[in-house]
PDB file of C-alpha atoms in Angstrom:
ATOM      1  CA  MET D  11    -128.381  36.589  79.145  1.00 52.00           C
ATOM      2  CA  ASN D  12    -126.271  34.640  76.804  1.00 56.00           C
ATOM      3  CA  LYS D  13    -124.758  36.935  73.885  1.00 55.00           C
ATOM      4  CA  GLN D  14    -125.394  33.624  71.676  1.00 54.00           C
ATOM      5  CA  ARG D  15    -129.335  33.102  72.858  1.00 54.00           C
ATOM      6  CA  ASP D  16    -130.463  36.490  72.419  1.00 51.00           C
ATOM      7  CA  GLU D  17    -129.132  35.912  69.180  1.00 49.00           C
ATOM      8  CA  ASP D  18    -130.637  32.640  67.867  1.00 49.00           C
ATOM      9  CA  SER D  19    -133.832  34.020  69.649  1.00 53.00           C
ATOM     10  CA  TYR D  20    -133.722  36.932  67.827  1.00 51.00           C
ATOM     11  CA  TYR D  21    -133.778  35.124  64.247  1.00 51.00           C
ATOM     12  CA  ARG D  22    -135.862  32.679  64.747  1.00 52.00           C
ATOM     13  CA  ARG D  23    -138.611  35.245  66.476  1.00 50.00           C
ATOM     14  CA  SER D  24    -138.266  37.870  63.510  1.00 50.00           C
ATOM     15  CA  GLY D  25    -137.409  34.415  60.757  1.00 49.00           C
ATOM     16  CA  SER D  26    -141.517  33.855  62.103  1.00 52.00           C
ATOM     17  CA  GLN D  27    -143.321  37.040  61.752  1.00 57.00           C
ATOM     18  CA  PRO D  28    -143.312  39.186  58.141  1.00 56.00           C
ATOM     19  CA  VAL D  29    -142.472  42.228  59.244  1.00 57.00           C
ATOM     20  CA  PRO D  30    -145.165  44.679  57.636  1.00 61.00           C
ATOM     21  CA  GLY D  31    -143.806  46.722  54.177  1.00 61.00           C
ATOM     22  CA  ARG D  32    -141.157  44.356  53.694  1.00 62.00           C
ATOM     23  CA  PRO D  33    -141.160  41.729  50.878  1.00 63.00           C
ATOM     24  CA  VAL D  34    -141.001  38.074  52.355  1.00 57.00           C
ATOM     25  CA  PRO D  35    -136.964  36.410  52.068  1.00 57.00           C
ATOM     26  CA  LYS D  36    -138.144  33.267  48.911  1.00 60.00           C
ATOM     27  CA  ASN D  37    -136.139  30.830  51.832  1.00 55.00           C
ATOM     28  CA  LEU D  38    -137.316  31.373  54.643  1.00 51.00           C
ATOM     29  CA  GLY D  39    -135.574  29.224  56.862  1.00 47.00           C
ATOM     30  CA  GLN D  40    -132.216  28.876  55.243  1.00 51.00           C
ATOM     31  CA  SER D  41    -129.803  31.347  55.515  1.00 47.00           C
ATOM     32  CA  ARG D  42    -128.688  32.658  59.452  1.00 49.00           C
ATOM     33  CA  GLY D  43    -129.809  29.580  61.192  1.00 53.00           C
ATOM     34  CA  GLY D  44    -133.876  31.286  61.010  1.00 55.00           C
ATOM     35  CA  GLY D  45    -134.874  32.752  58.491  1.00 61.00           C
ATOM     36  CA  GLN D  46    -134.126  36.417  56.712  1.00 70.00           C
ATOM     37  CA  ARG D  47    -131.771  36.841  53.971  1.00 72.00           C
ATOM     38  CA  GLY D  48    -128.848  39.267  54.732  1.00 77.00           C
ATOM     39  CA  PRO D  49    -126.642  40.810  52.113  1.00 77.00           C
ATOM     40  CA  ARG D  50    -124.336  37.892  50.788  1.00 78.00           C
ATOM     41  CA  ASP D  51    -126.893  35.858  50.272  1.00 75.00           C
ATOM     42  CA  TYR D  52    -127.832  37.317  47.398  1.00 74.00           C
ATOM     43  CA  HIS D  53    -126.990  35.927  44.013  1.00 74.00           C
ATOM     44  CA  VAL D  54    -126.441  37.792  40.571  1.00 74.00           C
ATOM     45  CA  ASP D  55    -128.501  36.429  37.763  1.00 74.00           C
ATOM     46  CA  ASP D  56    -126.174  35.674  34.704  1.00 75.00           C
ATOM     47  CA  ALA D  57    -128.969  36.899  31.494  1.00 72.00           C
ATOM     48  CA  ALA D  58    -129.113  40.161  33.273  1.00 71.00           C
ATOM     49  CA  LEU D  59    -125.279  40.642  33.084  1.00 69.00           C
ATOM     50  CA  GLU D  60    -125.126  39.627  29.195  1.00 68.00           C
ATOM     51  CA  GLU D  61    -127.891  41.896  28.379  1.00 66.00           C
ATOM     52  CA  ILE D  62    -126.636  44.913  30.395  1.00 66.00           C
ATOM     53  CA  ASP D  63    -123.072  44.472  29.386  1.00 63.00           C
ATOM     54  CA  ASP D  64    -124.540  44.038  25.565  1.00 66.00           C
ATOM     55  CA  PHE D  65    -123.937  48.295  24.482  1.00 67.00           C
ATOM     56  CA  ARG D  66    -121.101  49.454  23.063  1.00 75.00           C
ATOM     57  CA  PRO D  67    -120.283  53.141  22.334  1.00 75.00           C
ATOM     58  CA  PRO D  68    -120.420  55.262  19.558  1.00 78.00           C
ATOM     59  CA  ASN D  69    -117.418  56.214  18.050  1.00 78.00           C
ATOM     60  CA  PRO D  70    -117.137  59.894  18.392  1.00 78.00           C
ATOM     61  CA  LYS D  71    -116.750  61.517  14.666  1.00 80.00           C
ATOM     62  CA  ASN D  72    -114.375  64.567  14.076  1.00 80.00           C
ATOM     63  CA  PRO D  73    -116.522  67.556  15.491  1.00 75.00           C
ATOM     64  CA  LEU D  74    -114.955  69.207  12.570  1.00 74.00           C
ATOM     65  CA  ALA D  75    -115.491  67.007  10.410  1.00 77.00           C
ATOM     66  CA  GLY D  76    -119.319  67.714   9.804  1.00 79.00           C
ATOM     67  CA  ALA D  77    -119.676  71.541  10.159  1.00 84.00           C
ATOM     68  CA  LYS D  78    -120.444  74.569   7.855  1.00 89.00           C
ATOM     69  CA  PRO D  79    -116.594  76.517   7.110  1.00 91.00           C
ATOM     70  CA  ALA D  80    -118.422  80.088   7.639  1.00 92.00           C
ATOM     71  CA  VAL D  81    -119.167  78.820  11.522  1.00 92.00           C
ATOM     72  CA  VAL D  82    -115.329  77.464  11.299  1.00 92.00           C
ATOM     73  CA  LEU D  83    -114.259  80.419  10.132  1.00 94.00           C
ATOM     74  CA  GLY D  84    -116.135  82.777  13.020  1.00 95.00           C
ATOM     75  CA  ALA D  85    -115.004  80.513  16.139  1.00 95.00           C
ATOM     76  CA  PHE D  86    -111.703  81.026  15.034  1.00 95.00           C
ATOM     77  CA  LEU D  87    -111.637  84.170  15.064  1.00 96.00           C
ATOM     78  CA  THR D  88    -113.610  84.730  17.865  1.00 97.00           C
ATOM     79  CA  ILE D  89    -111.375  82.302  20.164  1.00 97.00           C
ATOM     80  CA  ALA D  90    -108.208  83.590  18.123  1.00 96.00           C
ATOM     81  CA  GLY D  91    -109.010  86.842  18.756  1.00 96.00           C
ATOM     82  CA  ILE D  92    -109.902  86.518  22.146  1.00 97.00           C
ATOM     83  CA  LEU D  93    -106.953  84.674  23.078  1.00 97.00           C
ATOM     84  CA  SER D  94    -104.654  86.964  21.555  1.00 95.00           C
ATOM     85  CA  LEU D  95    -106.031  89.876  24.262  1.00 94.00           C
ATOM     86  CA  ILE D  96    -104.745  88.131  26.892  1.00 95.00           C
ATOM     87  CA  ILE D  97    -101.222  86.950  26.159  1.00 94.00           C
ATOM     88  CA  PHE D  98    -100.142  89.921  23.625  1.00 91.00           C
ATOM     89  CA  PRO D  99     -99.338  92.066  27.019  1.00 89.00           C
ATOM     90  CA  PHE D 100     -97.483  89.133  28.278  1.00 92.00           C
ATOM     91  CA  LEU D 101     -95.137  89.458  25.736  1.00 91.00           C
ATOM     92  CA  PRO D 102     -91.629  91.005  25.764  1.00 92.00           C
ATOM     93  CA  VAL D 103     -92.588  92.280  22.075  1.00 90.00           C
ATOM     94  CA  SER D 104     -94.160  96.065  21.705  1.00 90.00           C
ATOM     95  CA  PHE D 105     -96.651  96.411  19.255  1.00 87.00           C
ATOM     96  CA  PRO D 106     -98.103  99.401  17.990  1.00 91.00           C
ATOM     97  CA  GLY D 107    -100.400 100.894  19.483  1.00 88.00           C
ATOM     98  CA  TRP D 108    -103.591  99.799  17.074  1.00 94.00           C
ATOM     99  CA  THR D 109    -102.632  96.152  18.050  1.00 93.00           C
ATOM    100  CA  THR D 110    -105.830  96.154  19.825  1.00 93.00           C
ATOM    101  CA  ALA D 111    -107.820  98.143  18.539  1.00 95.00           C
ATOM    102  CA  ALA D 112    -107.454  95.269  14.901  1.00 96.00           C
ATOM    103  CA  LEU D 113    -108.061  92.262  17.732  1.00 96.00           C
ATOM    104  CA  ILE D 114    -111.542  93.385  18.953  1.00 96.00           C
ATOM    105  CA  GLY D 115    -112.413  94.345  16.106  1.00 97.00           C
ATOM    106  CA  VAL D 116    -111.143  90.407  15.233  1.00 97.00           C
ATOM    107  CA  VAL D 117    -113.232  89.473  18.070  1.00 97.00           C
ATOM    108  CA  PHE D 118    -116.194  91.363  16.260  1.00 97.00           C
ATOM    109  CA  LEU D 119    -116.178  90.158  13.133  1.00 97.00           C
ATOM    110  CA  GLY D 120    -115.511  86.564  14.311  1.00 97.00           C
ATOM    111  CA  LEU D 121    -119.369  86.739  16.499  1.00 97.00           C
ATOM    112  CA  LEU D 122    -120.537  88.847  13.566  1.00 97.00           C
ATOM    113  CA  VAL D 123    -120.137  85.255  11.351  1.00 96.00           C
ATOM    114  CA  LEU D 124    -121.362  82.998  13.792  1.00 95.00           C
ATOM    115  CA  PHE D 125    -124.336  85.488  14.496  1.00 96.00           C
ATOM    116  CA  LEU D 126    -125.201  85.105  10.499  1.00 94.00           C
ATOM    117  CA  GLN D 127    -124.923  81.564  10.612  1.00 92.00           C
ATOM    118  CA  MET D 128    -127.903  80.855  13.089  1.00 90.00           C
ATOM    119  CA  PRO D 129    -131.172  79.414  11.210  1.00 85.00           C
ATOM    120  CA  SER D 130    -133.506  81.331  10.717  1.00 83.00           C
ATOM    121  CA  LYS D 131    -136.373  79.399  11.157  1.00 81.00           C
ATOM    122  CA  ARG D 132    -137.579  76.897  12.780  1.00 73.00           C
ATOM    123  CA  THR D 133    -137.576  73.143  11.531  1.00 73.00           C
ATOM    124  CA  GLY D 134    -140.058  71.125  12.628  1.00 71.00           C
ATOM    125  CA  SER D 135    -143.465  71.729  15.275  1.00 71.00           C
ATOM    126  CA  GLY D 136    -142.040  70.499  18.004  1.00 70.00           C
ATOM    127  CA  ASP D 137    -140.964  72.821  21.901  1.00 71.00           C
ATOM    128  CA  GLY D 138    -137.392  71.418  21.571  1.00 69.00           C
ATOM    129  CA  ALA D 139    -138.105  68.996  24.175  1.00 72.00           C
ATOM    130  CA  GLN D 140    -137.338  65.704  22.849  1.00 68.00           C
ATOM    131  CA  VAL D 141    -134.090  63.330  23.853  1.00 66.00           C
TER     132      VAL D 141
END
């Protein structure tokens, strides 16, 4: 059989009977000669695109601007102490023996300050699952 004739008969046959579980095309018979709509027949609704493009992301603020000074100090001590413990052994300068103990103390002091800044009571009656 001829390939063109096979395709034409397929579209005529499949376009005349809707397939169960699939929506019936609105413009039955306008595309592909016999019936079914394809991906090139899709048209974008401009009004829907304008609604989608209406979103404006919020301008992020400086995270340190509204933070408590004790929280910033505790975070700085913890991070600086850990980074110093990692970097100091690779430097070509010899440090006194108490330097490692002092840096470990600085890390623990920073963690203690952060721990003390945690709220002691919950605010609100929710279970925390909020969006």
